[in-house]
Coordinates of C-alpha atoms in Angstrom, one line a residue:
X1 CA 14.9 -26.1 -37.5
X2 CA 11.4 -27.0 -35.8
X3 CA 8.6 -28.3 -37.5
X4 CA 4.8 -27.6 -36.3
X5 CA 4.7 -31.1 -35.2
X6 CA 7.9 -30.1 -33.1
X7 CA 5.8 -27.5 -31.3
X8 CA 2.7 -29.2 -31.5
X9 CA 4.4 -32.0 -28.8
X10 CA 6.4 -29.6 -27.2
X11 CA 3.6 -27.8 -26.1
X12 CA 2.2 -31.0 -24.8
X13 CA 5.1 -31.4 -22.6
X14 CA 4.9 -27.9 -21.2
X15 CA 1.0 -28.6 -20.3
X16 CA 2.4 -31.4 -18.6
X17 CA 5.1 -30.0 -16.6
X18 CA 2.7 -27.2 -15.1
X19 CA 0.7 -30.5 -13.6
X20 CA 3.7 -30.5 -10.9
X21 CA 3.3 -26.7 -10.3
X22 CA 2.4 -26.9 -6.8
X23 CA 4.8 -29.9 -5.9
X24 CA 8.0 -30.3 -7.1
X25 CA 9.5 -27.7 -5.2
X26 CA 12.5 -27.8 -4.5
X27 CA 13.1 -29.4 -8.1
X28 CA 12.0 -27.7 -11.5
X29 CA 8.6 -28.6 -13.5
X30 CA 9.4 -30.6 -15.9
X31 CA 6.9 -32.2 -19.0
X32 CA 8.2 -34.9 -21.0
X33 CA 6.8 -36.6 -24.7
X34 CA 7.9 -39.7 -26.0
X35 CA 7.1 -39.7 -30.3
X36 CA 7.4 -42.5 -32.8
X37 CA 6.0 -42.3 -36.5
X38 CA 3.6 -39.3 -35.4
X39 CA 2.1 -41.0 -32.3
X40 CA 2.5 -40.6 -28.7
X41 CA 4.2 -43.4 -27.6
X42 CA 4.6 -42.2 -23.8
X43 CA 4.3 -39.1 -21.6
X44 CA 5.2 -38.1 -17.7
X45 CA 5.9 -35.2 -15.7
X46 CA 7.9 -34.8 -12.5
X47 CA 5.7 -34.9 -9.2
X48 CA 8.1 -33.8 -6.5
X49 CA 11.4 -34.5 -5.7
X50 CA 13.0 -38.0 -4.6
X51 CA 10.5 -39.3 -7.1
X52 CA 11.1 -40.3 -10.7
X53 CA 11.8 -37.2 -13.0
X54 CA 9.8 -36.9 -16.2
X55 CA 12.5 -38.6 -18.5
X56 CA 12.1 -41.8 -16.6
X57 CA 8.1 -41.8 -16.6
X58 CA 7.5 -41.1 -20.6
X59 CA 10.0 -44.0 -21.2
X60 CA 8.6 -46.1 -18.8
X61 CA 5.0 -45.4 -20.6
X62 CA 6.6 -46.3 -23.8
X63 CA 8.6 -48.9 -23.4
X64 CA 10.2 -50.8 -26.4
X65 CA 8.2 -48.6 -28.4
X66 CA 10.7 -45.9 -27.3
X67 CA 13.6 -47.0 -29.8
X68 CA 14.0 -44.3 -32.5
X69 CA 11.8 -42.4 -31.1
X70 CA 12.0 -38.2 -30.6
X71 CA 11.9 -36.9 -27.1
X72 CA 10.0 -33.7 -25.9
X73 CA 11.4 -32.2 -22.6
X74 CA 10.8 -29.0 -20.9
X75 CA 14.6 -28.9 -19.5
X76 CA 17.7 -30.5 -20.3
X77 CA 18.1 -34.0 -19.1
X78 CA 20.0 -34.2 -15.7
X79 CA 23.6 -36.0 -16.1
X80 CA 24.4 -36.3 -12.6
X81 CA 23.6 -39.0 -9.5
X82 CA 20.9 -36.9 -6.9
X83 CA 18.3 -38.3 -5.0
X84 CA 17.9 -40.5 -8.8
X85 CA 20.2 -41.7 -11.5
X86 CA 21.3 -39.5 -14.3
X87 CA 17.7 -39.3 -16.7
X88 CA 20.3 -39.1 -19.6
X89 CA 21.4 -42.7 -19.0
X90 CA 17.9 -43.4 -19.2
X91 CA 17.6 -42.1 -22.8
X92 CA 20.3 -43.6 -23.8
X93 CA 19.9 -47.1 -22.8
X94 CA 16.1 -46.0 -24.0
X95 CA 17.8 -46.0 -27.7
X96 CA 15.9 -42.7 -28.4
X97 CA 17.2 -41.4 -31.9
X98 CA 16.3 -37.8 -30.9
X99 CA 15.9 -35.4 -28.5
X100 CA 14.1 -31.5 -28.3
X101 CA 15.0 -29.8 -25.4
X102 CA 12.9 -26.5 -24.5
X103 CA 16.0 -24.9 -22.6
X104 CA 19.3 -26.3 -21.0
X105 CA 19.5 -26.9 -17.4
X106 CA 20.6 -23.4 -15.4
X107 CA 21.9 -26.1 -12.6
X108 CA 25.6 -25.6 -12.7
X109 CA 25.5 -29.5 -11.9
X110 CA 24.1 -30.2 -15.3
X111 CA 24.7 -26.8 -17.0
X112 CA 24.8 -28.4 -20.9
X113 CA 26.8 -31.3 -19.6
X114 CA 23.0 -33.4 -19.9
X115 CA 23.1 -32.4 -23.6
X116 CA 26.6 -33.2 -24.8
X117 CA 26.5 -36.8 -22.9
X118 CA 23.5 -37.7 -25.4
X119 CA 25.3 -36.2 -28.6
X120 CA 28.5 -38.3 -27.5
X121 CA 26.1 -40.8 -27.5
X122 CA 24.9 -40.8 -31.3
X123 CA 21.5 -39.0 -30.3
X124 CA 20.2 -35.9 -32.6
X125 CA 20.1 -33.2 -29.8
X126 CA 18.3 -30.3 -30.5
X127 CA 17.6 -27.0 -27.8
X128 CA 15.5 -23.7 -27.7
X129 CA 11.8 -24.9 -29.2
X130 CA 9.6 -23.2 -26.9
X131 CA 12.3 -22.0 -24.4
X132 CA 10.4 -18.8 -23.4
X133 CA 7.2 -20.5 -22.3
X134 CA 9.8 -23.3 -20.7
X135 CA 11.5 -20.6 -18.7
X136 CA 8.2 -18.9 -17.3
X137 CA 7.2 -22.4 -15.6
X138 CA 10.5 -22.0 -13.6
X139 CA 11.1 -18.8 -12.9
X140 CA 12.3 -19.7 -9.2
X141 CA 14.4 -22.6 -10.3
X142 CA 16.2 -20.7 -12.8
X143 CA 16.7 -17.6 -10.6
X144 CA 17.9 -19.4 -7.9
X145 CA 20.6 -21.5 -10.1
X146 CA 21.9 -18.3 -11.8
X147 CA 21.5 -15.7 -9.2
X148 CA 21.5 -17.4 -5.6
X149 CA 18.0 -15.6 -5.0
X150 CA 14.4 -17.2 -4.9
X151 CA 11.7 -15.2 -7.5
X152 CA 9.8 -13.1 -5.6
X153 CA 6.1 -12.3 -6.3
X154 CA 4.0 -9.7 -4.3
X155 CA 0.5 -10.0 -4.1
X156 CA -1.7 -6.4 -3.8
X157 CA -5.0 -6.0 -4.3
X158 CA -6.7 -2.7 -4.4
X159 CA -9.2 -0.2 -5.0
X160 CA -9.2 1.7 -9.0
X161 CA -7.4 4.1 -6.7
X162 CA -4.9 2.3 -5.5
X163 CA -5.8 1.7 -1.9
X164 CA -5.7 -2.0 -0.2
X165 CA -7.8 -1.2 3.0
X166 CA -9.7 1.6 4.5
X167 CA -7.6 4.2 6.5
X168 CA -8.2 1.8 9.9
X169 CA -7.3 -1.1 8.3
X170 CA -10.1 -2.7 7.4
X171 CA -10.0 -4.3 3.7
X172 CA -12.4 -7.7 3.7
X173 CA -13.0 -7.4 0.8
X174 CA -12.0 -5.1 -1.6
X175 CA -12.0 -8.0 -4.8
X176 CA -14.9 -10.3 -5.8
X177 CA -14.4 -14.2 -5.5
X178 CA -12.9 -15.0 -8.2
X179 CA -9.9 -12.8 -7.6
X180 CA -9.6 -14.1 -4.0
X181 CA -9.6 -17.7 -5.4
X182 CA -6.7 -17.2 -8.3
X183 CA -4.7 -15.5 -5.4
X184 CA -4.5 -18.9 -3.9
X185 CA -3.3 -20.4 -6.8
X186 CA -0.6 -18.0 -7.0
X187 CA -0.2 -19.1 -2.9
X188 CA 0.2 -22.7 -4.1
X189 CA 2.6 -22.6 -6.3
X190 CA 5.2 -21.1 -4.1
X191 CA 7.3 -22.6 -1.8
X192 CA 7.0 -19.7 0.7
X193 CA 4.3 -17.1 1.7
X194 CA 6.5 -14.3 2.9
X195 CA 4.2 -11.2 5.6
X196 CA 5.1 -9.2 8.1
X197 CA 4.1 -8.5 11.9
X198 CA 1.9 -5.4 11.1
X199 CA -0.6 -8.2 8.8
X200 CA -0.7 -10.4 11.6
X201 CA -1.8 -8.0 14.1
X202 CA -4.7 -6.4 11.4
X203 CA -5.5 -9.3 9.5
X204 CA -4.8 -12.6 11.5
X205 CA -3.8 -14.5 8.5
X206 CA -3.8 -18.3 7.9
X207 CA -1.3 -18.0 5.0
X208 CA -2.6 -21.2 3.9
X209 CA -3.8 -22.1 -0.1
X210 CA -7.0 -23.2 0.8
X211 CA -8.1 -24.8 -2.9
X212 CA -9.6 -28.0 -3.2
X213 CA -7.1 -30.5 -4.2
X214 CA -3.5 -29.2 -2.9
X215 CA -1.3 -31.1 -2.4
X216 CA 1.2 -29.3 -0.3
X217 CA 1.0 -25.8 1.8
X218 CA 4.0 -23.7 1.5
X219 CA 6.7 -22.1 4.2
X220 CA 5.4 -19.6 6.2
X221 CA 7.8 -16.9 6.6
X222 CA 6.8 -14.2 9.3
X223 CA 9.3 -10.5 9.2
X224 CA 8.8 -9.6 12.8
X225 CA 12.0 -7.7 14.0
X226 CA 10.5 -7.6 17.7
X227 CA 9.4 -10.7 18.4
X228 CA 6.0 -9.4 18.7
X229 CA 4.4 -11.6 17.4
X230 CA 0.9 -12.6 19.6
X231 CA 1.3 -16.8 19.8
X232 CA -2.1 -17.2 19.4
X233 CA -2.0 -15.9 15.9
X234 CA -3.3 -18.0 13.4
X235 CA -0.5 -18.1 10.9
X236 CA 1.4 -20.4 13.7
X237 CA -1.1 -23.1 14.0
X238 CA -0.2 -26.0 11.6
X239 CA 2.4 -26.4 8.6
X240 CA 6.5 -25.2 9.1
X241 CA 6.8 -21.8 10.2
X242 CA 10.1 -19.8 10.2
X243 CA 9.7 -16.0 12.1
X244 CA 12.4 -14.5 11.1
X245 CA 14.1 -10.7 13.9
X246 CA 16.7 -8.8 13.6
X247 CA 17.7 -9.7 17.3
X248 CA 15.9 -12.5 19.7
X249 CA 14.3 -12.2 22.7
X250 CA 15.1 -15.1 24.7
X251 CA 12.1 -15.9 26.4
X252 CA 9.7 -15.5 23.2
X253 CA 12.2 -17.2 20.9
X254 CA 11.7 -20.5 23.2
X255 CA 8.3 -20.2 23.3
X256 CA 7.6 -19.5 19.5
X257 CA 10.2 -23.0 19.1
X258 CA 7.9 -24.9 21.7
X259 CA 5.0 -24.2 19.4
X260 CA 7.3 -25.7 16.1
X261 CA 7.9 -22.8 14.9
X262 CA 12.0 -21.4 13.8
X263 CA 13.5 -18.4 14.7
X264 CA 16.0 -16.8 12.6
X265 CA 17.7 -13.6 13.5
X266 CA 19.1 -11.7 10.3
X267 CA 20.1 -8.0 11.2
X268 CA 21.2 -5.5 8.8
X269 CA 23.2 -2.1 10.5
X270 CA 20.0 0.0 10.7
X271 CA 18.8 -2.9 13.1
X272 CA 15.9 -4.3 10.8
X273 CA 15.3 -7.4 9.4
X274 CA 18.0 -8.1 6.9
X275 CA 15.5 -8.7 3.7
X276 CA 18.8 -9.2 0.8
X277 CA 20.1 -11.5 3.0
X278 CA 16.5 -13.5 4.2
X279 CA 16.2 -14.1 0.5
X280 CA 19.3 -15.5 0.0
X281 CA 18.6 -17.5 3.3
X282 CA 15.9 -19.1 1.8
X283 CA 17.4 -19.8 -1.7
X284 CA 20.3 -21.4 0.4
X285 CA 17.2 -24.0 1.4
X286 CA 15.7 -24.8 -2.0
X287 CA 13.0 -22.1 -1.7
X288 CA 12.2 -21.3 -5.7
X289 CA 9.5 -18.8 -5.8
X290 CA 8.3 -16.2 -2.6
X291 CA 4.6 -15.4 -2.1
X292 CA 5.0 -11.7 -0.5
X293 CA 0.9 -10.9 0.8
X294 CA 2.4 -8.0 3.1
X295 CA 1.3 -4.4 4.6
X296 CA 2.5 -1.1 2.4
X297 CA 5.5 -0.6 4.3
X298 CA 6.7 -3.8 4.4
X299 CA 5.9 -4.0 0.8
X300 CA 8.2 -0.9 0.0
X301 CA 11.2 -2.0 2.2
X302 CA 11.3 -4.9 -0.3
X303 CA 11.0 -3.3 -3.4
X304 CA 13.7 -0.4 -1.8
X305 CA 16.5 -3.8 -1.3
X306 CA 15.4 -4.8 -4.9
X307 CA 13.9 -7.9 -3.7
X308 CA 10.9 -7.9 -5.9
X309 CA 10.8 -9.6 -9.5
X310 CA 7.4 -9.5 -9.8
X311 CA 4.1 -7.7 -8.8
X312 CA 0.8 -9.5 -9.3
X313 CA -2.0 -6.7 -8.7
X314 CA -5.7 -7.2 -8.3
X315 CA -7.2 -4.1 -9.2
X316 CA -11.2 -3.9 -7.5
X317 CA -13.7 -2.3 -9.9
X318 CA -14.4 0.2 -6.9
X319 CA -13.4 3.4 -5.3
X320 CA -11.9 4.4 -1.5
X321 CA -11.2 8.0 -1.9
X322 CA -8.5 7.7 0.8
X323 CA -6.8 4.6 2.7
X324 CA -4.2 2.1 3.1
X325 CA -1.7 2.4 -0.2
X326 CA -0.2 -1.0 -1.9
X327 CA 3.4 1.2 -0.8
X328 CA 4.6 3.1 1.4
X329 CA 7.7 4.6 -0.8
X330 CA 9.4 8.1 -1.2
X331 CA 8.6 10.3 -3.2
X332 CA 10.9 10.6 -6.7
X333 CA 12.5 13.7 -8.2
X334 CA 11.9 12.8 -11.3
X335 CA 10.3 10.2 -13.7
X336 CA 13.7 8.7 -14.5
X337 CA 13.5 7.9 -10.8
X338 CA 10.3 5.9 -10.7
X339 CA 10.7 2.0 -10.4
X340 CA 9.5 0.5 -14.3
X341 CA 8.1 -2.1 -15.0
X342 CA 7.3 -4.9 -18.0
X343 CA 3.9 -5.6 -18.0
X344 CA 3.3 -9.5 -18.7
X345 CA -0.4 -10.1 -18.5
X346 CA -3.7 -8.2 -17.6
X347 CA -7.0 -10.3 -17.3
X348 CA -10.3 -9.6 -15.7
X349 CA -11.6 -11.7 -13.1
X350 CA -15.0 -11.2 -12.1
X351 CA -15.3 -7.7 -11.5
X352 CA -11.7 -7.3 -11.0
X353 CA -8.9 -7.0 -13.2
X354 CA -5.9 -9.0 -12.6
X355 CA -1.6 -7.2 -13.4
X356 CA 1.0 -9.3 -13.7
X357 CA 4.0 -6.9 -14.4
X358 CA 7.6 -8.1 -13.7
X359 CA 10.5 -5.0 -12.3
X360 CA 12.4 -3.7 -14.6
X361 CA 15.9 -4.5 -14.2
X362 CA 19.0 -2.0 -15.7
X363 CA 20.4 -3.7 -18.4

């Protein structure tokens, strides 16, 4: 059905889409390739939303050199009016004779639709080249269209023994370098960096992606079910901040709202923060993928509400003996009772060797 060629441009457009992987938010990456007689007549990718979407760019590139030609996209073309026009308009007054779609569109807005307007149209409409590699670049945007949740991503790093910090706390710096720096480009490419108060109070985080060259810093998202939260804390200074109790304290609510920041109170009946229904919160405003750099209890509570998708683990080329764990979970009866997971990736880093391993999920 799909020749190397096909894949050869496809994969083009995929390694343009992940050029938007920090800014697109709350829109999906998306890589487009415009093809005539062999040659690359015209390429885009989408930047961030209210500006032009891929579609529209490659076209633009190729101009009248874009009639009969095969199009390359990441995702199905849009078909409805949002902040822009309908991209499959585009195509078709484009006069494309063909188009490869990687996956169809899990917005329930577009949903296929995208696809049959071009077939009613006289284009040759092909799906599925590449649709795995496709999916992985929007693993938020898909989760939140089919499951109302942001994907969730916690961040460890720890000792060959499985400890993040000494037994008082202390843990700069368990990985080399180059691990710290790929863990901001994991920060970057979320639209939220989720921690909780006992972080703060240890570490003083910025919760920032400090990389040369980003172009936008991510929601901070504090869990402090107090309000204890010490105003001075660096996490507060600087980009949007929402600190999210299970019940307010008048007085420090106004105060944390006079330094910019948004309180949210979300209580659950054992009087915690409700986590389920924070993620759902932030799905509800366009957040696609969650950051989670959090303490180990913290880090259990949310894999104990199923709130994790994925784990991405530095492991340190280095022993502790005793210490901090990555979580602070019960203990389980029996195997059958441990949390699985799919491993997706393992890659050294420096000294360090770098899990990416995604929960299992029954069925």
């Amino acid at each position: 059905m799909f020749t190397s060629e096909d894949h050869r441009w496809m994969l083009r457009a995929i390694e343009l889409a992940a050029r938007g992987m920090d800014t697109t938010t709350p829109n999906p990456r998306v890589g487009c390739v415009v093809v005539r007689d062999g040659e690359m007549v015209g390429e885009g990718w989408h930047v961030r939303a209210g500006e032009p979407h891929a579609e529209v760019i490659a076209l633009a590139h190729a101009g009248a050199r874009a009639r009969g030609a095969t199009v390359y996209l990441t995702l199905e073309p849009c078909s409805h009016h949002g902040r822009t026009p309908p991209c499959t308009d585009a195509l078709i007054e484009a006069k494309v004779a063909r188009v490869i779609a990687a996956m169809e569109d899990p917005n329930p807005l577009v949903n296929g639709e995208g696809l049959s307007r071009l077939r009613a149209a006289g284009i040759d409409v092909r799906c599925g080249l590449l649709g795995t590699q496709a999916t992985d670049l929007n693993p938020g945007f898909v989760s939140r269209m089919t499951r109302g949740l942001p994907w969730v991503r916690m961040k460890v790093a720890a000792s060959l023994d499985g400890f993040t910090a000494l037994p008082d706390g202390r843990s700069q710096w368990i990985t080399g370098e180059p691990a710290r720096e790929d863990g901001h480009r994991w920060r970057a490419r979320a639209c939220a960096i989720l921690t909780g108060i006992g972080t703060v109070r240890e570490d003083d985080p910025q919760l920032t992606a400090r990389l040369e060259g980003v172009r936008r810093q991510p929601l901070k998202v504090l869990v402090d079910s107090r309000l204890e939260v010490d105003l001075q804390a660096r996490m507060l200074k600087g980009g949007d901040v929402l600190v999210v109790c299970s019940q307010e304290r008048p007085d420090k609510a106004a105060e944390l709202r006079d330094r910019g920041c948004e309180v949210l109170a979300l209580s659950n009946p054992s009087g915690k923060v409700d986590l389920p229904a924070l993620m759902r919160t932030l799905a509800g405003r366009g957040i696609n993928e969650v950051h989670v750099e959090a303490g180990h209890k913290l880090n259990a509570s949310l894999l104990r509400e199923r709130c994790v998708d994925e784990l991405l683990v530095y492991l340190s080329a280095s022993l502790l003996g005793s210490g901090r764990p990555m979580f602070e979970l019960e203990a389980v009866a029996s195997l059958d009772e441990r949390i699985a997971l799919d491993l997706q990736a393992v890659e050294r880093l420096g000294n360090d060797v770098r899990l990416l391993a995604r929960v299992a999920r029954a069925g």
